[in-house]
XYZ file of C-alpha atoms in Angstrom:
310
model
C 107.231 193.944 119.018
C 108.480 193.510 115.438
C 109.683 197.143 115.366
C 111.586 196.638 118.604
C 113.185 193.447 117.275
C 114.214 195.266 114.076
C 115.665 198.155 116.089
C 117.674 195.753 118.249
C 118.960 194.010 115.126
C 120.214 197.270 113.643
C 121.631 198.328 117.008
C 123.716 195.162 116.991
C 124.823 195.498 113.343
C 125.703 199.193 113.560
C 127.497 198.835 116.903
C 130.143 196.556 115.396
C 133.623 197.935 114.831
C 134.271 197.790 111.974
C 130.773 197.584 110.544
C 130.210 194.607 108.214
C 129.016 196.332 105.023
C 128.140 193.025 103.343
C 125.861 192.154 106.257
C 124.261 195.611 106.035
C 123.518 195.222 102.301
C 122.227 191.671 102.777
C 119.923 192.756 105.609
C 118.595 195.649 103.527
C 117.835 193.389 100.546
C 115.922 190.963 102.764
C 113.819 193.727 104.306
C 110.308 194.769 103.246
C 109.308 198.262 102.184
C 106.184 200.078 103.262
C 103.031 198.212 102.343
C 99.796 200.061 101.634
C 96.239 198.737 101.878
C 93.145 199.863 99.997
C 89.571 198.871 100.764
C 87.910 197.458 97.636
C 84.563 196.105 98.814
C 82.721 195.706 102.089
C 79.509 193.689 102.549
C 78.453 193.502 106.173
C 81.353 192.035 108.125
C 83.080 190.923 104.919
C 85.793 193.330 103.819
C 88.025 192.905 100.792
C 91.295 194.839 100.788
C 94.037 195.242 98.198
C 97.640 194.894 99.413
C 100.288 196.739 97.397
C 104.038 197.092 97.761
C 105.857 200.302 96.927
C 108.957 200.371 94.754
C 111.741 201.930 96.736
C 115.308 201.752 97.977
C 117.063 201.949 101.327
C 120.659 202.972 102.005
C 122.621 203.166 105.265
C 125.258 205.888 105.795
C 127.537 206.376 108.810
C 127.855 209.810 110.497
C 130.922 210.568 108.368
C 128.855 210.208 105.188
C 130.347 206.860 104.131
C 127.908 204.495 102.415
C 127.526 201.255 104.407
C 124.979 199.364 102.310
C 122.219 199.559 99.701
C 119.090 197.496 99.090
C 118.812 198.370 95.399
C 121.865 198.100 93.101
C 119.992 200.130 90.489
C 119.693 203.059 92.904
C 123.232 202.954 94.308
C 125.823 200.672 92.701
C 127.395 198.039 95.016
C 130.900 199.327 94.262
C 129.924 202.649 95.909
C 129.748 200.914 99.308
C 132.608 202.243 101.434
C 132.707 205.501 99.444
C 131.276 208.922 100.436
C 127.588 209.323 99.596
C 126.884 211.450 96.529
C 124.434 214.070 97.843
C 123.449 214.939 94.261
C 121.633 211.615 94.136
C 118.333 213.306 95.084
C 117.217 216.945 95.193
C 117.795 218.512 98.639
C 119.569 215.415 99.933
C 122.546 217.276 101.449
C 120.399 219.326 103.881
C 118.383 216.285 104.936
C 121.474 214.172 105.611
C 123.191 216.951 107.575
C 120.101 217.272 109.775
C 120.033 213.507 110.334
C 123.773 213.399 111.157
C 123.157 215.985 113.872
C 120.458 213.832 115.474
C 117.484 215.827 114.170
C 114.150 214.018 114.545
C 111.818 216.724 113.198
C 109.923 215.188 110.216
C 109.733 218.587 108.535
C 113.525 218.597 108.122
C 113.907 214.895 107.333
C 111.085 214.386 104.800
C 111.154 215.601 101.168
C 108.310 215.207 98.657
C 109.327 214.992 94.991
C 105.936 214.060 93.480
C 102.939 214.272 95.839
C 101.765 210.838 97.001
C 104.112 209.066 94.567
C 107.822 209.977 94.930
C 109.420 211.041 98.193
C 112.276 210.213 100.562
C 113.108 210.664 104.213
C 116.057 210.075 106.538
C 116.025 208.341 109.917
C 118.926 208.504 112.396
C 119.866 205.417 114.439
C 120.941 206.374 117.964
C 123.304 204.495 120.197
C 121.340 202.803 122.960
C 121.115 205.002 126.050
C 122.531 208.105 124.355
C 121.949 210.598 121.560
C 125.032 209.604 119.607
C 124.130 208.788 116.002
C 125.325 205.359 114.891
C 124.105 205.675 111.276
C 121.448 207.258 109.109
C 119.041 205.341 106.886
C 117.720 206.989 103.745
C 114.462 205.560 102.412
C 113.475 206.578 98.903
C 110.156 205.631 97.253
C 110.276 205.958 93.479
C 106.762 204.613 92.921
C 104.154 204.334 95.643
C 100.831 202.853 94.454
C 97.762 204.979 95.071
C 94.046 204.367 94.728
C 94.281 205.569 91.127
C 96.750 202.763 90.382
C 94.560 200.135 92.010
C 92.544 199.105 88.888
C 95.675 198.564 86.803
C 97.323 196.625 89.638
C 94.245 194.448 90.027
C 94.146 193.765 86.280
C 97.840 192.877 86.375
C 97.289 190.448 89.241
C 94.225 188.965 87.551
C 96.139 188.624 84.284
C 98.987 186.757 85.964
C 96.516 184.582 87.862
C 94.610 183.799 84.666
C 97.876 182.918 82.912
C 98.869 180.560 85.721
C 95.375 179.062 85.728
C 95.491 178.490 81.973
C 98.932 176.936 82.265
C 97.786 174.607 85.051
C 94.615 173.743 83.130
C 96.699 173.026 80.031
C 99.000 170.668 81.938
C 96.098 168.870 83.632
C 94.219 168.671 80.327
C 97.267 167.243 78.551
C 97.799 164.556 81.195
C 94.100 163.681 81.309
C 93.906 163.636 77.511
C 96.938 161.341 77.258
C 95.444 158.883 79.761
C 92.035 158.984 78.069
C 93.505 158.673 74.574
C 95.586 155.672 75.615
C 92.510 153.732 76.713
C 90.581 154.842 73.647
C 93.382 153.700 71.307
C 93.354 150.226 72.876
C 89.590 149.960 72.451
C 89.760 151.087 68.824
C 92.575 148.598 68.154
C 90.327 145.837 69.523
C 87.541 146.962 67.180
C 89.973 147.019 64.239
C 91.278 143.492 64.988
C 87.804 141.942 65.197
C 86.484 143.716 62.085
C 89.557 142.548 60.133
C 88.685 138.953 61.096
C 85.124 139.567 59.901
C 86.445 140.754 56.527
C 88.117 137.320 56.147
C 84.860 135.505 56.904
C 85.711 134.629 60.522
C 82.705 135.438 62.704
C 83.851 133.398 65.710
C 84.666 136.536 67.733
C 82.716 139.696 68.509
C 83.721 143.042 70.029
C 83.707 142.984 73.840
C 83.377 146.528 75.227
C 81.522 146.799 78.565
C 81.856 150.595 78.899
C 78.644 152.523 78.313
C 79.807 155.259 75.971
C 79.762 156.108 72.264
C 82.462 153.571 71.372
C 80.572 150.847 73.245
C 77.387 151.721 71.340
C 79.331 151.572 68.066
C 80.712 148.149 69.053
C 77.197 146.843 69.751
C 75.983 148.095 66.373
C 78.952 146.467 64.625
C 78.276 143.179 66.444
C 74.638 143.306 65.317
C 75.731 144.016 61.746
C 78.216 141.106 61.872
C 75.515 138.682 63.035
C 73.234 139.807 60.218
C 76.085 139.422 57.723
C 76.838 135.936 59.041
C 73.184 134.926 58.617
C 73.163 136.396 55.111
C 76.266 134.419 54.133
C 74.730 131.209 55.495
C 71.557 131.827 53.486
C 73.629 132.558 50.392
C 75.549 129.319 50.882
C 72.311 127.351 51.306
C 70.960 128.920 48.135
C 74.150 127.992 46.251
C 73.869 124.363 47.435
C 70.198 124.265 46.432
C 70.967 125.671 42.975
C 73.743 123.098 42.502
C 71.367 120.291 43.438
C 68.760 121.558 41.015
C 71.374 121.740 38.248
C 72.539 118.193 38.921
C 68.943 116.981 39.043
C 68.311 118.533 35.648
C 71.455 116.930 34.266
C 70.421 113.562 35.736
C 66.998 113.894 34.225
C 68.361 114.825 30.779
C 70.978 112.056 30.871
C 68.476 109.420 31.944
C 66.077 110.579 29.270
C 68.749 110.374 26.556
C 69.992 106.974 27.735
C 66.459 105.644 27.923
C 65.749 106.905 24.408
C 68.907 105.244 23.071
C 68.068 102.012 24.908
C 64.540 102.046 23.480
C 65.952 102.407 19.962
C 68.338 99.512 20.509
C 65.597 97.394 22.065
C 63.264 98.127 19.154
C 65.950 97.090 16.684
C 66.629 93.873 18.598
C 62.912 93.002 18.721
C 62.518 93.602 15.000
C 65.448 91.323 14.234
C 64.185 88.738 16.657
C 60.805 88.624 14.907
C 62.543 88.000 11.616
C 65.133 85.492 12.721
C 65.239 84.562 16.422
C 68.380 82.455 16.046
C 70.470 84.882 14.030
C 73.752 86.310 15.297
C 72.596 89.867 14.779
C 69.778 89.338 17.271
C 72.245 88.126 19.872
C 74.592 91.025 19.137
C 71.912 93.683 19.548
C 70.574 91.955 22.640
C 73.991 91.947 24.308
C 74.634 95.517 23.201
C 71.312 96.638 24.639
C 71.968 94.856 27.942
C 75.447 96.353 28.162
C 74.130 99.805 27.339
C 71.343 99.447 29.909
C 73.828 98.383 32.574
C 76.105 101.333 31.755
C 73.172 103.727 31.853
C 72.073 102.336 35.212
C 75.549 102.832 36.675
C 75.751 106.418 35.391
C 72.320 107.200 36.805
C 73.397 105.696 40.155
C 76.555 107.844 40.236
C 74.570 110.976 39.436
C 72.094 110.123 42.174
C 74.914 109.681 44.708
C 76.479 112.979 43.635
C 73.112 114.688 43.937
C 72.751 113.404 47.498
């Protein structure tokens, strides 16, 4: 069905007067060349086949030998369209084209092998529908036709390209995934940094909140535990400092009271001695007042030290 549709298409194109050479070249470039298949592996009903495409060119020539179109600019330059075909293009081409112009359909006269199973060409005449008049001749030239010997290298080429595409896709997916993951990780690490900076200033009112169960969450829990221990240690150190200060003040209070009491006892002894000698003398009154004043001063100092100690 596809072959019949293709034949009808060319019948229509080649029946035009004049023939549209641009349409001919465009149609040739959009066409497919012969495809070959090779069986690679068969396991039961499962069959794996390799599909290869030959490298070739197609040209269309009218019965007068004028080039109408070419599928490959490297084989026949586009500016040669509308010019007579150069029969020196391929070995033996002149005889083949003359046979095709005459309406020959014998493959022996239309097919030429240049390199067995690799390079060859053949001509095919297009007949006017309902008659044997030749509308045009197509020349199909294969410059490289894959064989079973080329199959391993072709497979490796395909696998190499597939692996390259796979690596490229994996790289793109990995980059996007890494960027998303890194963004969340950076936020979590910034939270850890903010809280630990507050700890370094002595502020233990906040702890790291990280509900995710991964390595960073475990690190956050360990840091929280360390911060609680550090807070307890600082509280104990502060209590010890307060206790040491109280002990120091108690020692100072004790020494001061002892010194004041000793001085008061000396003054009292002096006053008593004077009183025994002369109870009504002025010196007795002076020492008595001085002792009372000193005792009152000592009592006030001891009271202040006691309040400070509390």
